[in-house]
Amino acid sequence: MSHGSAPLSGGEKASRREQILAAAAELFAQHGFHGVGIDDIGAAVGISGPALYRHFRSKDAMLGEMLTSISEYLFDGGKRHSDRSGDPDEILAGLVRFHVDFALQRPALITVQERNLANLTDADRKQVRALQRRYVEVWVRALRAAVPNLDEPHARSAAHAVFGLINSTPHNRHLPDDELADLLCRLALGALYAAK
């Protein structure tokens, strides 16, 4: 995931493993982790449930890889945006747009991430949490560079609030994606700049 590709794409060029993860994400988002069996995931990709064990040791392993991949993708992409030189306002806007685009393009992954952290193994949960904390810190640095005199606790709280706003997109698809993306970016930036 650290190469910048979108995680868990289910397209033709995706590996079988990625196809399985993409199908599992859709099913977990619709029915919950515990509401989906290995046979359901297999049927979604055209193989038997037991054949999935050639790719993953368990359903827990699928969820762990899925949420770790999401967290790595967001951290790597966020860091790439924030490490650019230039105007702090443009860097912050790019970071917001990156997260908005991810949320709109991968709503099932946002839903799975939101609802299933507690279903991870302890080791996977620790790894995902560490990556999420690092992603938040990318936002904190970018926000503090763009908003003078903003302290870390306010920047961190503002970042979390904006994640909530942006990550609500799987539940709010009343506009075409391009209009919704523009609206979410304006709302997110307005909220971030109001944090001072």
Short mmCIF file of C-alpha atoms in Angstrom, two decimals:
data_model
loop_
_atom_site.label_atom_id
_atom_site.label_comp_id
_atom_site.label_asym_id
_atom_site.label_seq_id
_atom_site.Cartn_x
_atom_site.Cartn_y
_atom_site.Cartn_z
CA MET A 1 0.00 0.00 0.00
CA SER A 2 2.82 2.40 0.54
CA HIS A 3 3.28 2.84 -3.20
CA GLY A 4 0.36 5.23 -3.47
CA SER A 5 -2.14 2.89 -5.08
CA ALA A 6 -5.66 2.94 -3.75
CA PRO A 7 -6.20 0.09 -1.32
CA LEU A 8 -8.37 -2.89 -2.03
CA SER A 9 -9.50 -2.18 -5.53
CA GLY A 10 -11.68 -4.88 -6.97
CA GLY A 11 -10.95 -4.17 -10.65
CA GLU A 12 -9.63 -6.52 -13.29
CA LYS A 13 -5.99 -5.76 -12.57
CA ALA A 14 -6.37 -6.38 -8.87
CA SER A 15 -4.78 -9.54 -7.54
CA ARG A 16 -7.05 -12.32 -6.33
CA ARG A 17 -6.10 -11.35 -2.78
CA GLU A 18 -7.14 -7.72 -3.40
CA GLN A 19 -10.39 -8.89 -5.01
CA ILE A 20 -11.16 -10.98 -1.93
CA LEU A 21 -10.42 -8.05 0.38
CA ALA A 22 -12.56 -5.69 -1.72
CA ALA A 23 -15.48 -8.14 -1.67
CA ALA A 24 -15.05 -8.72 2.06
CA ALA A 25 -15.05 -4.95 2.67
CA GLU A 26 -18.35 -4.56 0.83
CA LEU A 27 -19.90 -7.46 2.73
CA PHE A 28 -18.55 -6.34 6.13
CA ALA A 29 -19.88 -2.83 5.47
CA GLN A 30 -23.34 -4.15 4.55
CA HIS A 31 -23.75 -6.94 7.09
CA GLY A 32 -21.12 -6.40 9.78
CA PHE A 33 -18.06 -8.52 10.41
CA HIS A 34 -19.97 -11.15 12.39
CA GLY A 35 -22.81 -11.23 9.86
CA VAL A 36 -20.55 -12.46 7.06
CA GLY A 37 -19.26 -15.99 6.70
CA ILE A 38 -16.28 -17.27 4.77
CA ASP A 39 -18.68 -18.86 2.24
CA ASP A 40 -20.32 -15.45 1.62
CA ILE A 41 -16.94 -13.91 0.80
CA GLY A 42 -16.01 -16.84 -1.44
CA ALA A 43 -19.30 -16.61 -3.33
CA ALA A 44 -18.74 -12.88 -3.91
CA VAL A 45 -15.48 -13.62 -5.76
CA GLY A 46 -16.55 -16.85 -7.41
CA ILE A 47 -14.63 -19.38 -5.32
CA SER A 48 -15.57 -21.70 -2.51
CA GLY A 49 -15.29 -20.48 1.06
CA PRO A 50 -12.60 -23.05 1.91
CA ALA A 51 -10.57 -21.93 -1.12
CA LEU A 52 -10.17 -18.56 0.62
CA TYR A 53 -7.83 -20.24 3.08
CA ARG A 54 -5.23 -20.41 0.30
CA HIS A 55 -5.13 -16.60 0.48
CA PHE A 56 -5.91 -15.86 4.16
CA ARG A 57 -5.58 -17.96 7.28
CA SER A 58 -8.89 -16.65 8.68
CA LYS A 59 -11.60 -14.02 8.42
CA ASP A 60 -9.79 -12.20 11.25
CA ALA A 61 -6.65 -12.08 9.09
CA MET A 62 -8.67 -10.55 6.25
CA LEU A 63 -10.00 -7.83 8.51
CA GLY A 64 -6.54 -7.20 9.94
CA GLU A 65 -4.96 -6.80 6.52
CA MET A 66 -7.86 -4.67 5.33
CA LEU A 67 -7.69 -2.17 8.20
CA THR A 68 -3.90 -2.12 8.27
CA SER A 69 -3.87 -1.42 4.51
CA ILE A 70 -6.35 1.45 4.91
CA SER A 71 -4.31 2.96 7.71
CA GLU A 72 -1.02 2.63 5.80
CA TYR A 73 -2.57 4.16 2.69
CA LEU A 74 -3.97 7.14 4.58
CA PHE A 75 -0.75 7.75 6.52
CA ASP A 76 1.49 7.42 3.45
CA GLY A 77 -0.74 9.63 1.32
CA GLY A 78 -1.20 12.18 4.07
CA LYS A 79 2.54 12.35 4.66
CA ARG A 80 3.18 12.75 0.94
CA HIS A 81 0.80 15.73 0.87
CA SER A 82 2.10 17.33 4.04
CA ASP A 83 5.79 16.92 3.11
CA ARG A 84 5.37 19.09 0.02
CA SER A 85 6.94 22.49 0.17
CA GLY A 86 4.72 25.44 -0.43
CA ASP A 87 1.92 27.46 1.02
CA PRO A 88 0.56 25.91 4.26
CA ASP A 89 -3.03 26.69 3.19
CA GLU A 90 -2.54 24.77 -0.06
CA ILE A 91 -0.94 21.87 1.77
CA LEU A 92 -3.87 21.69 4.20
CA ALA A 93 -6.37 21.90 1.33
CA GLY A 94 -4.54 19.07 -0.45
CA LEU A 95 -4.64 16.95 2.69
CA VAL A 96 -8.38 17.55 3.06
CA ARG A 97 -9.00 16.72 -0.60
CA PHE A 98 -6.94 13.52 -0.31
CA HIS A 99 -9.08 12.29 2.60
CA VAL A 100 -12.35 13.37 0.94
CA ASP A 101 -11.42 11.56 -2.27
CA PHE A 102 -10.58 8.40 -0.32
CA ALA A 103 -13.87 8.52 1.59
CA LEU A 104 -15.90 9.00 -1.59
CA GLN A 105 -14.05 6.35 -3.59
CA ARG A 106 -13.97 3.72 -0.84
CA PRO A 107 -17.08 4.17 1.32
CA ALA A 108 -17.17 0.49 2.29
CA LEU A 109 -13.65 0.74 3.72
CA ILE A 110 -14.59 3.83 5.74
CA THR A 111 -17.60 1.95 7.14
CA VAL A 112 -15.55 -1.15 7.98
CA GLN A 113 -12.86 0.95 9.64
CA GLU A 114 -15.45 2.87 11.63
CA ARG A 115 -17.31 -0.20 12.89
CA ASN A 116 -14.80 -3.02 13.19
CA LEU A 117 -11.73 -1.85 15.07
CA ALA A 118 -12.86 -3.83 18.11
CA ASN A 119 -13.00 -7.02 16.01
CA LEU A 120 -9.27 -6.94 15.26
CA THR A 121 -6.77 -9.14 17.04
CA ASP A 122 -4.79 -7.29 19.70
CA ALA A 123 -1.66 -7.16 17.52
CA ASP A 124 -3.57 -5.83 14.48
CA ARG A 125 -5.47 -3.30 16.62
CA LYS A 126 -2.18 -1.97 18.05
CA GLN A 127 -0.70 -1.63 14.56
CA VAL A 128 -3.80 0.09 13.15
CA ARG A 129 -4.03 2.45 16.14
CA ALA A 130 -0.34 3.39 15.81
CA LEU A 131 -0.80 4.17 12.10
CA GLN A 132 -3.96 6.17 12.84
CA ARG A 133 -2.14 8.22 15.50
CA ARG A 134 0.65 8.95 13.01
CA TYR A 135 -1.94 10.07 10.44
CA VAL A 136 -3.56 12.40 12.97
CA GLU A 137 -0.14 13.91 13.71
CA VAL A 138 0.31 14.63 9.97
CA TRP A 139 -2.92 16.62 10.13
CA VAL A 140 -1.94 18.36 13.37
CA ARG A 141 1.33 19.59 11.85
CA ALA A 142 -0.36 20.75 8.63
CA LEU A 143 -3.15 22.48 10.52
CA ARG A 144 -0.79 24.26 12.93
CA ALA A 145 1.29 25.48 9.97
CA ALA A 146 -1.85 26.91 8.29
CA VAL A 147 -3.55 28.31 11.40
CA PRO A 148 -1.25 30.56 13.47
CA ASN A 149 -1.31 30.19 17.25
CA LEU A 150 -3.32 26.96 17.22
CA ASP A 151 -2.14 24.67 20.00
CA GLU A 152 -1.77 20.90 19.61
CA PRO A 153 -4.84 19.85 21.63
CA HIS A 154 -7.13 22.12 19.58
CA ALA A 155 -5.52 21.01 16.32
CA ARG A 156 -5.89 17.33 17.27
CA SER A 157 -9.53 17.82 18.28
CA ALA A 158 -10.25 19.71 15.06
CA ALA A 159 -8.64 16.96 12.98
CA HIS A 160 -10.78 14.29 14.65
CA ALA A 161 -13.93 16.38 14.18
CA VAL A 162 -13.17 16.80 10.47
CA PHE A 163 -12.54 13.06 10.10
CA GLY A 164 -16.05 12.56 11.48
CA LEU A 165 -17.46 15.02 8.96
CA ILE A 166 -15.65 13.51 5.99
CA ASN A 167 -16.13 9.90 7.06
CA SER A 168 -19.89 10.41 7.25
CA THR A 169 -19.96 10.27 3.43
CA PRO A 170 -20.92 6.58 3.20
CA HIS A 171 -24.16 7.60 4.94
CA ASN A 172 -24.76 10.83 2.97
CA ARG A 173 -24.80 10.43 -0.81
CA HIS A 174 -27.46 13.00 -1.73
CA LEU A 175 -25.25 14.81 -4.27
CA PRO A 176 -23.16 13.66 -7.21
CA ASP A 177 -19.64 12.76 -6.05
CA ASP A 178 -17.93 15.83 -7.55
CA GLU A 179 -20.40 18.21 -5.87
CA LEU A 180 -20.24 16.30 -2.61
CA ALA A 181 -16.41 16.37 -2.71
CA ASP A 182 -16.39 20.14 -3.19
CA LEU A 183 -18.93 20.62 -0.41
CA LEU A 184 -17.03 18.38 2.00
CA CYS A 185 -13.76 20.19 1.26
CA ARG A 186 -15.35 23.59 1.91
CA LEU A 187 -17.01 22.39 5.11
CA ALA A 188 -13.87 20.66 6.37
CA LEU A 189 -11.62 23.65 5.68
CA GLY A 190 -14.17 25.99 7.26
CA ALA A 191 -14.22 23.84 10.38
CA LEU A 192 -10.42 23.60 10.52
CA TYR A 193 -9.89 27.33 10.17
CA ALA A 194 -12.56 27.96 12.82
CA ALA A 195 -10.46 26.00 15.33
CA LYS A 196 -8.32 29.02 16.25
#
